[in-house]
Structures are given as structure tokens and as C-alpha cells.
Amino acid sequence: MFLTYTNPVYEYRKTADQSAAQPVHHPLIVVGAGPIGMGAAIDAAVQGLDVLVLDDNNTVSVGSRAVCYSKRALEVLDRLGCAERMIDKGVTWQVGKVFFQDELVHRFDLLPRPGHKIPAFINLQQYYLEEYMVDRMRQLDGLEVRWKNRVTAVVPRDDGAELTVDTPDGEYRLSCDWLIVADGANSDVRSMLGLQSSGKVFEDRFLIADIVMKADFPPERWFNFDPSYHRGQSTLLHKQSDNVWRLDFQLGWDKDPEEEKKPEKVIPRVRAMLGEDVDFELEWASVYTFQCRRMPRFRHGRVIFAGDAAHQVSPFGARGANSGLQDTDNLIWKLRLVMQGRAPERLIDSYCDEREYAADENILNSTRSTDFITPKSKVSRHFRDATLELAKRFDFARRLINSGRLSDTAVLVDSPLNTPDGDAFSSDLVPGSVMDDAPVIGHVGGRAVHWLLEALDARFHLLLFVDEDGLKDEQTREMLRSAQQQPIPLHPVLIGPRPLNDDVFDSLVDTEGLAAARCDARPGTAYLIRPDQHVAARWRRLDPQALSRALARATAQNEE
Amino acid sequence: MHLKTDYNFHDPGQRYFRAYRPGDDFYEALIEAHRDLDDEQSERLNARLILLLCNHIGDLRVLREALDAAREDL
């Protein structure tokens, strides 16, 4: 029981599947109802797939583990229909400060360029994020969650998997065509299948303490290297909602974790950090170690791993849950096309290619942050401290300070689904990058939209920039009409400086010209955008053959 | 001032999408160069490295400013 939060209890219910003579078949099963499992399930249901979620517990995260949610993760959650409550409840922050031996050496501002719907980061306790996702799951048809259903065995088959599930009423069996495994860093399913996640273990311990205080600290991220109250180590202070603050203390490898999380050990550390006169109550404390590792391959036949089960990072940089939500964003549309028989099964392999690449980038960045924060040798400590000293005076050194490179999206430059640029663009929105947001006004599929990313739902879109006269060319209109009728429909969206009132195609007004500026677009420029809002191809002038080749490539239907 | 003190790490021919990346690539290479060396070997490596880089820069105006900047506060 916490001071500011009471964990909800989700009821276990016995289902007919448990008394069936034969294992009941479900096309898609997700193991784990953490943020990533729920992200997968909600996305599947939003895209019209029936999905069953199995979770061994009956509540949300006990204690807040992940705290910091990135713009991209929130954009994904926004597409899934649950970001608004999170942003309202969370603490929006953008200023970070770095101190070295109590002196401010660097201040950074994460304010994204104006004209983005979603803030750079919010801080929110993980239990709120999960609770809002559970509420969202309950609104969706075709989505069923079974609490207190623990998977105890998985038998992979060529065309799916068979599961044994333990419940308060005993065991039962299920089968599925596809299994998504999102049961966390110590994935039981991974172990059951004899699969490994390998990498590097860091020999250091960290204490996290969540405290409640009504203090006058601003909502900023404060990172302290070698502070006088905690010599030779580092600390972090970060605000969450309900006046809960996250404190993080590097302890060193020799400390006893059970001893260190006792209140009588934690409270003096907090007092030393915040000052004797600050009023606070301890809500939750935990001591952790961490690893940077991943599975060599995220797909094993019909069993697909996502989130921490597939890859794990150190907490510096908030690259855990944020990257896991990008896994399922990447996976679910591919799985839908394959399950509907519209794309070949090898489309799923591109999930591995793309998200393994992203995982490597996240592991690289979080390993580097860890090495900077916890130097392993005398010489690396000298370089670290010299960087911090020089940062007081010189820009270059400030930029080398690595207190966590906060979660950003991997640009999937080498993806086999990309059609490389043939035309010249000055914009960084290369094939493989996430489409940038911009303020717009218009309607898409009868929905009013105010942001470009709101217009891009889980279909393929062709964003075609036009001038104030709209799209007049009959040949292009005919091509776009027929593209809408293909087995994988392409949804055209016209975008221009003025309202178009096109009676066939949806259209947007680029109210501030930011969409065109960010895309380096001129009338005639076209962007082919995947259901996960990644750019697949772009051209200065639309050519029917190039478009159909790019769409085939983006769905793994091209000749190899 | 002849000494560049704004962020200057880059790798010609390499496209970077994140500004911090070339600096972090450098920093990792620097720490990696010291891997498995004892303290004395590390000091010798640093001395050699400084001499190599100073010769590469060559311009004594830059080098004098860098020496002064490094010595300040010690």
C-alpha cells in the first residue's frame, strides 16, 4: 500500500476454455500485460485482430519502475487511443541540469521545435501508465485479458504454438497461430524455449527511492556527479506526478541490496541529498543492478519476442519501455497483413531486422552512458572528470557529458522495406525515419484531425503535397483511386496551403507550412508512409510504377 | 582566440542523425584505447597521444591557448 496510489485488483474469472476437452484455439495470444504486452494487444484490437492476453498477476506494476516516457512512445500510445490521460496526469518536463561536485556545469532544454502535438518527455509512474492501458483494453472488442493465467509450458509448432496455462482453478491448454512474448527481462517463456539473451552485466548497484514531498523543486531532471553528500558516486532527482519524486543513488558493487533498501538506510541518504529541513515520506525503495543484452533473433518461428524479453538496457536514457512500445508499433501491422494473407510471412522477419538494429543502438547508447556515469578505471575517471571540469567553460565538453542520451528513435536506414531516395531532399526524413509531426487542419476518414500524425492511422498512406488548386491531373487521380482498391489499400491524403474540398480524397491544410518545410516538399512531392508512421519512400514526382514497387517492397512482396 | 572550443566532432562521409553521436563515438574510442593498460601505461599512451595531436595541429597559437586552457584552475 502506497501513500499516493492503491493498486487496482483485476478479477480472475474462469473461462469455458478451461473446461474444454481439446485445447481451444486463438489466432493471436500475447503473454504479459505490462506496457509492451498491452501495447501489442491494444494495437492488434485497434487493427481489427482478435487477441487474447495472459498475465500471471492481477494488478499493475507494484511501485513505479519506468518513469520517463518519450515523445515517440506517446505518439504510438496516442494512435492506440490512450496517450491523452497519460499526458494530463504526467509531469511534462524539458529542462535537465548536470552538477559536478555541487556546481552546475550544464543545463539543457529538450523543448522540441514548436508545432508538435506531443511533448519531448513526460514523467509518470509506471502504475498509472499501465492502469490507463488496462482501461483502454476494456473498451476494445475482440480483446480479452485473463488475469492470474500463468504460462507454464510452450510447445512451438510449424504453424503456431501450444500453451499450458496455470490458474487458481488448475491448468488448461490453448493453441494459437502466433504468440507474442512480452513477459519482461527475466522472460519465463524465453527460458522455457531454451533461448538466451546475452550481453554485458554491469557490476554496480543503484538504489531508487520514490518519496512524497511538497517541496519547491522545479520539474527538472537533476543529475549529480560526485556530490559532496555522496562522494565518488552519482545521484539523480526527477519529478513524477502526485508530488512523488524519484531519487536514484549509485551505491557501488560492494553494498548489500537487502540492507540498502531498508528505510533506516534510505532516509538518511535522502536527507543528505535534499537537506535536513525538507519534509518527505518514503513511498517505495528498491535496489537494482542491470544488464545490457539482447536475444540474437527476436523471432522463433511463430513465437515473437518484444520489449525487455527481447532486449534489455541500463535505465540511463529511458530506453526500455520506450523502445518496447516501438517494437509492437513495428510488429502489429506486419502481423495483421500476414494473418490476413495479404503479405508473405517473411514480412515478420523485417520486424527482427528493424528492431534488432534499434535494440543495438539503444544498447550502445545506454552502455556508453553507463560507462561515463560509472568509470571503470583510473584513467577513464580522469577523462570523465576532466570533461565535467571543462564543461564549466567550453561548449564541446558540455556536449560530451553523458548522463543518459534520452530515448530517441532509431533511423532504420538499412531496412529492407525502404526504397532508397532517388530524388534529392534536404530533409532528414529519409526512408526508415519516423514521420515528423506538424499542425494541420482537415478530415481523414471522417475524423477531424489537427496534427499530421493524427492523420496517419494504421494504414499505408500516401501524403501528396499540392498547391492551392489541389490535385487536377486525371491520371494521378485515377492511379490513387485504384491504389485504394488494392489488397493492401493505400490511403491518399492531399496536403496543401489552402482548404481543398476534394470530393474524392481526404485533404489537410498545412496551416503553418511546417509539414512542407519538414518534408522539404514542393507541390508534387509524395511521401509513402507505413502504418507505423515510418517513411517508406519519397519522390519529387509520383510515378505509378515506382509507387507500386515501393509498396510491394514495404510489404516484403518484391522479388528477392 | 584561435582554439576551437565549440563542438567539433565529425566523421566525413558519415551521416549522423543525432548530434551527440560523433562525440560519443570518439569518447568510446578514447576509453577503449586504454583498455587493459595499467596506470603507468595509460599515462604513456596519453603523452604519446598529446604529442601526435599537437604535431597534427602544428599552429603554435592554437597550442599555446590549449595549454593555457588546460592549466587553468589546477
XYZ file of C-alpha atoms in Angstrom:
634
model
C 0.000 0.000 0.000
C 1.447 3.303 -1.088
C 0.797 6.784 0.194
C -0.417 8.119 -3.128
C -1.600 5.047 -5.014
C -3.627 1.911 -4.401
C -3.043 -0.899 -6.837
C -6.256 -1.985 -8.539
C -7.135 -5.677 -8.397
C -8.321 -7.204 -11.639
C -10.540 -10.161 -11.106
C -9.617 -13.650 -12.200
C -12.541 -15.337 -13.958
C -12.805 -18.934 -15.009
C -13.495 -19.284 -18.732
C -15.085 -22.005 -20.866
C -11.636 -22.711 -22.375
C -10.609 -24.244 -19.052
C -13.223 -26.989 -19.237
C -12.853 -27.706 -22.956
C -11.901 -31.275 -23.910
C -9.417 -30.079 -26.521
C -7.089 -27.049 -26.355
C -9.140 -24.059 -27.573
C -7.569 -22.196 -30.473
C -6.965 -18.423 -30.548
C -5.285 -16.856 -33.569
C -3.143 -14.447 -31.539
C -2.023 -14.732 -27.921
C 0.101 -12.231 -26.008
C 1.993 -13.311 -22.890
C 2.374 -10.490 -20.370
C 0.190 -7.470 -19.560
C 2.959 -4.969 -18.894
C 3.222 -1.856 -21.063
C 4.594 -3.803 -24.045
C 2.165 -6.735 -23.932
C -0.736 -4.322 -23.578
C 0.664 -2.149 -26.368
C 0.694 -5.216 -28.624
C -2.828 -6.246 -27.643
C -4.386 -2.799 -27.977
C -2.727 -2.284 -31.350
C -3.957 -5.683 -32.555
C -7.518 -4.907 -31.472
C -7.406 -1.396 -32.958
C -6.330 -3.012 -36.229
C -9.228 -5.478 -36.090
C -7.482 -8.653 -34.876
C -8.882 -10.870 -32.143
C -6.337 -11.130 -29.366
C -6.036 -12.903 -26.018
C -3.700 -11.599 -23.287
C -2.445 -13.864 -20.484
C -0.894 -12.370 -17.356
C 0.337 -14.180 -14.266
C -0.638 -11.330 -11.934
C -3.858 -9.416 -11.266
C -2.708 -5.835 -10.940
C -0.440 -3.204 -12.465
C 3.215 -2.574 -11.623
C 3.871 -2.587 -7.884
C 5.967 0.506 -7.338
C 6.858 2.752 -10.219
C 9.691 1.260 -12.222
C 9.809 3.047 -15.581
C 9.269 6.757 -15.070
C 10.120 8.652 -18.214
C 8.095 8.315 -21.430
C 9.354 9.712 -24.695
C 7.620 11.633 -27.429
C 7.705 8.682 -29.804
C 6.294 6.202 -27.280
C 3.495 8.674 -26.533
C 2.818 9.135 -30.241
C 2.367 5.375 -30.510
C 0.095 5.398 -27.453
C -1.822 8.290 -28.982
C -2.509 6.227 -32.091
C -3.730 3.492 -29.718
C -6.104 5.979 -28.061
C -4.600 6.243 -24.585
C -1.931 8.980 -24.511
C -4.172 11.861 -23.501
C -4.757 10.727 -19.911
C -1.063 9.977 -19.523
C -0.018 13.421 -20.673
C -2.664 15.067 -18.483
C -1.588 13.109 -15.417
C 2.139 13.144 -16.097
C 4.708 15.829 -15.452
C 5.877 17.472 -18.633
C 9.487 18.437 -18.295
C 12.129 19.692 -20.626
C 14.981 21.154 -18.571
C 17.834 18.986 -17.392
C 20.703 20.126 -15.179
C 24.046 18.457 -14.595
C 26.093 19.169 -11.482
C 29.709 18.192 -10.780
C 30.839 18.361 -7.151
C 27.761 20.516 -6.363
C 28.442 23.047 -9.125
C 26.109 23.470 -12.105
C 28.133 22.598 -15.230
C 25.435 22.069 -17.848
C 21.811 22.901 -18.444
C 19.882 21.502 -21.404
C 16.444 22.166 -22.784
C 14.602 19.374 -24.566
C 11.905 21.627 -25.922
C 11.132 20.190 -29.331
C 10.771 22.596 -32.174
C 7.325 24.173 -31.969
C 4.466 22.547 -33.837
C 4.438 19.062 -32.281
C 1.370 17.606 -30.578
C 3.324 15.508 -28.074
C 5.899 16.878 -25.581
C 9.515 15.680 -25.625
C 9.096 13.681 -22.403
C 6.662 13.153 -19.584
C 7.365 11.572 -16.219
C 4.643 9.301 -14.940
C 4.631 6.419 -12.506
C 4.506 3.124 -14.391
C 1.390 2.010 -12.498
C -0.640 4.912 -13.903
C 0.536 4.175 -17.435
C -0.459 0.533 -17.037
C -3.791 1.344 -15.397
C -4.737 3.625 -18.298
C -3.747 0.901 -20.755
C -5.905 -1.643 -18.922
C -8.821 0.807 -19.142
C -8.191 1.183 -22.870
C -8.100 -2.608 -23.357
C -11.541 -2.868 -21.778
C -13.029 -0.560 -24.410
C -11.959 -2.748 -27.306
C -13.947 -5.524 -28.948
C -12.058 -8.664 -29.751
C -9.586 -8.169 -26.896
C -9.729 -10.484 -23.899
C -7.425 -10.380 -20.856
C -7.088 -13.264 -18.444
C -5.502 -12.336 -15.115
C -3.840 -14.941 -12.931
C -3.169 -17.034 -16.016
C 0.459 -18.100 -15.881
C 2.010 -19.775 -18.904
C 3.921 -22.841 -17.705
C 4.798 -24.530 -20.985
C 5.103 -23.568 -24.637
C 5.416 -26.091 -27.440
C 6.265 -24.399 -30.731
C 4.761 -25.865 -33.906
C 5.365 -25.015 -37.552
C 2.002 -23.286 -37.722
C 1.777 -21.835 -34.215
C 2.238 -22.890 -30.619
C 0.550 -24.844 -27.842
C 0.473 -23.428 -24.355
C -0.136 -24.810 -20.909
C -1.596 -22.228 -18.564
C -1.867 -22.434 -14.787
C -4.717 -20.696 -12.958
C -6.270 -20.696 -9.457
C -8.544 -23.454 -10.887
C -5.670 -25.533 -12.183
C -4.049 -25.993 -15.577
C -5.560 -25.855 -19.042
C -4.269 -25.770 -22.602
C -4.544 -23.369 -25.516
C -3.242 -23.178 -29.038
C -2.532 -20.228 -31.303
C -1.241 -19.294 -34.739
C 1.035 -16.581 -33.391
C 2.455 -15.944 -29.941
C 3.833 -12.578 -28.837
C 6.064 -12.884 -25.778
C 6.285 -9.726 -23.655
C 6.871 -11.194 -20.208
C 9.755 -8.949 -19.234
C 13.512 -9.024 -18.732
C 13.526 -12.395 -16.984
C 11.160 -13.873 -19.553
C 9.905 -17.278 -18.413
C 8.833 -18.171 -21.933
C 12.330 -17.439 -23.204
C 13.741 -19.838 -20.623
C 11.111 -22.494 -21.389
C 12.211 -22.446 -25.020
C 15.879 -22.668 -24.024
C 16.647 -19.314 -25.650
C 19.251 -16.843 -24.432
C 19.555 -13.106 -24.122
C 23.233 -12.274 -23.874
C 25.394 -9.212 -23.327
C 27.059 -7.347 -20.539
C 26.356 -7.276 -16.790
C 27.409 -4.088 -15.002
C 28.991 -4.509 -11.599
C 27.249 -1.683 -9.839
C 24.174 -1.271 -7.682
C 21.686 1.552 -7.664
C 19.102 2.489 -5.085
C 15.839 4.035 -6.239
C 13.678 5.794 -3.715
C 10.298 7.298 -4.547
C 9.410 9.925 -1.983
C 6.422 12.201 -1.478
C 7.228 15.821 -0.757
C 5.598 19.156 -1.286
C 8.880 20.881 -1.952
C 9.628 23.747 -4.189
C 11.886 21.904 -6.609
C 11.095 22.632 -10.247
C 10.075 19.769 -12.603
C 13.603 19.289 -13.910
C 15.994 16.374 -14.209
C 18.962 16.928 -11.887
C 21.953 14.693 -12.378
C 24.794 14.981 -9.859
C 28.272 13.649 -10.464
C 30.332 13.192 -7.304
C 28.170 15.365 -4.996
C 29.528 16.268 -1.539
C 26.751 14.273 0.182
C 27.510 11.101 -1.790
C 31.233 11.206 -2.601
C 32.563 9.348 -5.608
C 29.098 8.286 -6.797
C 26.233 9.841 -8.732
C 22.629 10.726 -7.935
C 19.532 11.675 -9.896
C 16.423 13.627 -8.935
C 13.290 13.597 -11.076
C 9.687 14.619 -10.510
C 6.695 12.330 -11.091
C 3.015 13.146 -10.603
C 1.225 13.445 -7.206
C 4.336 15.188 -5.746
C 6.250 11.934 -5.923
C 9.959 12.340 -6.667
C 12.281 9.700 -7.999
C 15.717 9.660 -6.374
C 18.428 7.448 -7.731
C 21.685 6.732 -5.851
C 24.652 4.892 -7.288
C 25.846 2.606 -4.480
C 28.794 0.618 -5.794
C 29.075 -3.155 -6.203
C 30.047 -3.994 -2.620
C 26.790 -2.832 -1.000
C 24.224 -5.333 0.311
C 20.941 -4.791 -1.581
C 18.671 -6.098 1.199
C 20.326 -3.821 3.734
C 20.324 -0.741 1.497
C 16.597 -0.696 0.811
C 15.637 -0.603 4.493
C 14.047 2.744 5.403
C 16.621 3.355 8.139
C 19.336 3.259 5.448
C 17.380 5.108 2.749
C 16.054 8.036 4.795
C 19.484 9.408 5.855
C 20.618 9.293 2.207
C 17.549 11.267 1.150
C 18.111 13.820 3.932
C 21.726 14.242 2.898
C 20.623 14.918 -0.661
C 17.657 17.221 -0.041
C 18.692 18.932 3.180
C 17.639 18.377 6.799
C 14.641 20.692 6.697
C 12.807 19.090 3.753
C 9.617 17.265 4.708
C 9.103 13.978 2.900
C 7.724 10.489 3.242
C 9.253 7.409 1.702
C 6.859 5.680 -0.702
C 8.924 2.895 -2.206
C 12.554 1.839 -2.416
C 14.363 -0.771 -4.426
C 17.957 -1.721 -5.200
C 18.777 -2.853 -8.693
C 21.606 -3.958 -10.927
C 21.332 -4.026 -14.671
C 22.449 -5.614 -17.875
C 22.654 -4.593 -21.498
C 21.763 -7.624 -23.580
C 19.509 -8.952 -26.286
C 18.347 -12.132 -27.948
C 20.251 -12.914 -31.167
C 16.928 -13.199 -33.040
C 13.547 -11.831 -31.897
C 11.514 -14.320 -33.933
C 11.494 -18.069 -33.470
C 9.003 -19.455 -35.988
C 5.583 -18.371 -34.810
C 6.886 -17.102 -31.448
C 7.896 -13.434 -31.416
C 9.641 -11.617 -28.565
C 9.181 -7.909 -27.777
C 10.274 -5.392 -25.140
C 12.564 -6.365 -22.259
C 12.051 -10.069 -23.025
C 13.885 -9.465 -26.312
C 16.349 -6.768 -25.269
C 17.401 -5.060 -22.079
C 19.221 -1.803 -21.425
C 20.516 0.140 -18.435
C 17.978 2.687 -17.180
C 20.071 5.710 -18.202
C 18.316 7.245 -21.163
C 14.819 5.808 -20.656
C 15.307 3.365 -23.494
C 13.461 0.358 -22.030
C 9.683 0.760 -22.172
C 10.032 3.465 -24.809
C 11.776 1.107 -27.204
C 9.432 -1.769 -26.349
C 6.426 0.267 -27.443
C 8.218 0.920 -30.710
C 8.681 -2.855 -31.087
C 4.963 -3.528 -31.057
C 4.288 -0.455 -33.211
C 6.582 -2.065 -35.770
C 5.246 -5.593 -35.387
C 1.471 -5.469 -35.278
C 0.702 -4.091 -38.738
C 3.043 -6.666 -40.245
C 1.409 -9.450 -38.282
C -2.022 -8.219 -39.377
C -1.087 -8.316 -43.076
C 0.421 -11.784 -42.690
C -2.507 -13.138 -40.666
C -4.932 -11.753 -43.246
C -2.959 -13.450 -46.011
C -2.073 -10.152 -47.695
C 1.685 -10.331 -47.198
C 4.163 -13.209 -47.030
C 5.386 -14.481 -43.677
C 8.856 -13.081 -44.303
C 7.438 -9.616 -43.649
C 7.732 -10.624 -39.977
C 11.486 -11.068 -40.458
C 11.718 -7.352 -41.178
C 10.441 -6.804 -37.616
C 13.630 -8.563 -36.487
C 15.875 -6.675 -38.924
C 14.481 -3.315 -37.866
C 14.006 -3.772 -34.155
C 17.272 -5.671 -33.615
C 19.011 -2.717 -35.263
C 17.130 -0.336 -32.952
C 17.961 -2.522 -29.930
C 21.657 -2.421 -30.827
C 21.520 1.353 -31.000
C 19.729 1.547 -27.638
C 22.204 -0.860 -26.070
C 25.137 1.116 -27.495
C 23.837 4.429 -26.165
C 22.875 3.106 -22.773
C 26.191 1.245 -22.395
C 28.105 4.432 -23.195
C 26.060 6.400 -20.648
C 26.731 3.748 -18.033
C 30.462 3.800 -18.785
C 30.526 7.588 -18.428
C 28.494 7.609 -15.212
C 30.414 4.724 -13.614
C 34.023 4.875 -14.882
C 35.771 1.511 -14.629
C 39.413 2.600 -14.370
C 41.534 5.435 -13.039
C 42.169 6.843 -16.489
C 38.512 6.742 -17.514
C 37.596 8.569 -14.298
C 40.233 11.215 -15.129
C 38.735 11.744 -18.579
C 35.204 11.819 -17.153
C 36.143 14.399 -14.502
C 38.164 16.476 -16.983
C 35.120 16.576 -19.268
C 32.971 17.824 -16.382
C 35.553 20.444 -15.350
C 35.995 21.752 -18.885
C 32.209 21.827 -19.297
C 32.090 24.852 -16.999
C 33.962 26.796 -19.654
C 33.627 25.065 -23.022
C 30.712 24.027 -25.211
C 32.394 20.948 -26.663
C 32.866 19.422 -23.213
C 29.264 20.096 -22.247
C 28.183 18.128 -25.290
C 30.404 15.191 -24.308
C 28.778 14.865 -20.872
C 26.811 11.655 -20.983
C 24.347 11.443 -18.109
C 21.996 9.417 -20.339
C 21.240 10.017 -24.017
C 17.499 10.246 -23.676
C 15.411 7.901 -25.785
C 15.191 8.856 -29.445
C 14.036 6.859 -32.438
C 16.408 4.735 -34.444
C 16.500 5.788 -38.077
C 16.111 2.444 -39.854
C 18.385 3.396 -42.720
C 19.276 -0.168 -43.712
C 15.781 -1.628 -43.603
C 14.936 -3.962 -46.485
C 11.494 -2.323 -46.599
C 12.902 1.076 -47.598
C 13.029 2.361 -51.134
C 16.227 4.434 -51.159
C 15.956 8.059 -52.261
C 16.312 8.644 -55.983
C 15.479 12.354 -55.794
C 17.356 14.955 -53.778
C 15.870 16.090 -50.452
C 17.411 18.364 -47.856
C 15.095 16.966 -45.168
C 16.374 14.327 -42.724
C 13.124 12.365 -43.108
C 14.902 9.660 -45.071
C 13.205 6.320 -45.711
C 13.358 4.461 -42.390
C 12.725 7.505 -40.208
C 9.561 8.312 -38.286
C 7.415 10.942 -39.981
C 7.699 14.298 -38.269
C 4.604 15.926 -36.797
C 3.149 19.302 -37.840
C -0.009 21.272 -37.124
C -2.667 20.747 -39.826
C -6.429 21.049 -40.157
C -8.586 18.598 -42.029
C -10.538 15.384 -42.049
C -9.304 11.852 -42.580
C -11.868 9.076 -42.905
C -14.476 11.451 -41.439
C -12.314 12.175 -38.352
C -11.313 15.769 -37.657
C -7.537 15.981 -37.262
C -5.323 18.793 -36.017
C -1.924 17.167 -36.329
C -0.241 15.392 -39.182
C 0.460 12.270 -37.114
C -3.220 12.091 -36.128
C -4.000 11.722 -39.821
C -1.708 8.701 -40.137
C -3.624 5.738 -38.719
C -2.657 2.071 -39.078
C -2.943 2.036 -42.889
C -0.430 2.814 -45.604
C -0.732 6.478 -46.529
C 0.462 8.459 -49.477
C 0.970 12.058 -48.419
C 0.836 14.115 -51.597
C 1.765 17.794 -51.443
C -0.301 20.006 -53.751
C -0.630 23.734 -54.448
C -3.794 25.750 -53.776
C -5.519 24.335 -56.850
C -5.392 20.802 -55.416
C -4.906 17.676 -57.471
C -6.155 18.222 -61.008
C -4.191 15.703 -63.037
C -6.705 12.988 -64.024
C -4.073 10.300 -64.493
C -2.760 10.740 -60.966
C -6.293 10.808 -59.582
C -7.079 7.556 -61.341
C -3.894 5.976 -60.060
C -4.709 6.960 -56.463
C -8.292 5.706 -56.813
C -7.090 2.328 -57.934
C -4.417 2.221 -55.197
C -7.246 2.436 -52.657
C -8.768 -0.753 -54.070
C -5.687 -2.955 -53.901
C -5.394 -5.913 -51.466
C -3.183 -3.689 -49.344
C -5.065 -0.422 -49.710
C -3.109 2.784 -49.941
C -4.864 5.748 -48.405
C -4.067 9.004 -50.233
C -4.011 12.267 -48.281
C -3.602 15.559 -50.103
C -1.907 18.390 -48.246
C -1.681 21.984 -49.354
C -1.652 25.602 -48.204
C -5.456 26.133 -48.569
C -8.617 24.079 -47.900
C -9.248 21.869 -50.938
C -12.756 20.419 -50.579
C -11.724 17.490 -52.750
C -14.787 15.254 -53.114
C -12.806 12.023 -53.503
C -9.644 12.285 -51.404
C -9.058 13.329 -47.817
C -7.140 16.553 -47.554
C -5.269 18.589 -44.972
C -4.335 22.234 -44.717
C -0.685 22.736 -43.805
C -1.643 25.723 -41.650
C 1.832 26.964 -40.832
C 3.675 25.427 -43.770
C 5.601 23.273 -41.292
C 4.717 19.931 -42.897
C 6.109 21.107 -46.235
C 9.169 22.617 -44.551
C 9.918 19.483 -42.512
C 9.482 17.243 -45.557
C 11.346 19.632 -47.863
C 8.216 19.329 -50.023
C 7.115 21.189 -53.131
C 3.837 20.680 -54.994
C 4.115 17.179 -56.445
C 6.293 15.772 -53.632
C 4.936 12.495 -52.285
C 5.774 10.522 -49.114
C 4.789 6.873 -48.801
C 4.185 6.249 -45.089
C 3.876 2.885 -43.355
C 1.178 2.015 -40.818
C 3.758 2.655 -38.063
C 4.268 6.189 -39.406
C 7.715 5.428 -40.803
C 8.670 6.839 -44.190
C 8.979 4.006 -46.740
C 9.766 6.085 -49.831
C 9.570 9.646 -51.154
C 9.624 11.259 -54.558
C 9.576 14.678 -56.158
C 7.102 13.422 -58.729
C 4.772 10.488 -58.416
C 5.237 7.604 -60.855
C 2.712 4.719 -60.734
C 5.331 2.037 -61.250
C 7.694 3.408 -58.648
C 4.803 3.681 -56.192
C 3.653 0.121 -56.670
C 7.234 -1.181 -56.467
C 7.795 0.754 -53.218
C 4.573 -0.555 -51.703
C 5.481 -4.116 -52.682
C 8.904 -3.631 -51.133
C 7.487 -2.168 -47.927
C 5.341 -5.291 -47.521
C 8.051 -7.824 -48.489
C 6.274 -8.734 -51.720
C 9.114 -7.749 -54.020
C 11.257 -10.364 -55.762
C 14.306 -11.110 -53.629
C 41.035 33.128 -29.844
C 42.404 30.544 -32.245
C 41.436 27.469 -30.282
C 38.130 25.894 -31.288
C 36.051 25.174 -28.202
C 32.670 24.599 -29.772
C 31.633 21.022 -30.508
C 33.687 19.836 -33.465
C 33.473 16.034 -33.642
C 32.513 14.663 -37.035
C 33.331 11.865 -39.425
C 33.419 12.964 -43.045
C 31.329 10.697 -45.212
C 29.257 9.502 -42.264
C 25.689 10.764 -41.890
C 24.715 11.421 -38.291
C 21.067 11.830 -37.302
C 21.869 12.651 -33.650
C 24.249 15.462 -32.743
C 25.684 13.604 -29.731
C 26.703 10.594 -31.767
C 30.115 11.557 -33.240
C 31.284 12.867 -29.846
C 30.175 9.646 -28.156
C 31.887 7.597 -30.884
C 35.109 9.481 -30.128
C 34.784 9.160 -26.366
C 34.260 5.437 -26.567
C 37.290 5.052 -28.850
C 39.372 7.072 -26.374
C 38.409 4.913 -23.399
C 38.758 1.761 -25.484
C 42.337 2.728 -26.392
C 43.189 2.400 -22.687
C 41.581 -0.990 -22.197
C 43.731 -3.473 -20.243
C 46.538 -0.942 -19.654
C 47.872 -0.307 -16.171
C 48.037 3.274 -14.847
C 51.598 3.866 -15.984
C 50.916 2.533 -19.457
C 47.853 4.771 -19.650
C 49.922 7.828 -18.789
C 52.429 6.917 -21.512
C 49.616 6.452 -24.008
C 48.210 9.872 -23.095
C 51.633 11.521 -23.507
C 52.108 9.978 -26.938
C 48.582 10.925 -27.938
C 49.091 14.569 -26.922
C 52.323 14.788 -28.916
C 50.728 13.250 -32.009
C 47.764 15.607 -31.882
C 49.924 18.675 -31.200
C 52.045 17.957 -34.241
C 48.895 17.482 -36.301
C 47.623 20.891 -35.187
C 51.024 22.488 -35.592
C 49.830 26.079 -35.182
C 51.579 27.315 -32.047
C 48.944 29.966 -31.406
C 46.336 27.191 -31.005
C 48.646 25.038 -28.921
C 49.566 27.839 -26.513
C 45.889 28.657 -25.972
C 45.096 24.987 -25.391
C 47.940 24.658 -22.868
C 46.686 27.713 -21.002
C 43.091 26.495 -21.024
C 44.120 23.086 -19.715
C 46.240 24.565 -16.915
C 43.628 26.979 -15.627
C 42.147 26.082 -12.187
C 44.731 23.401 -11.425
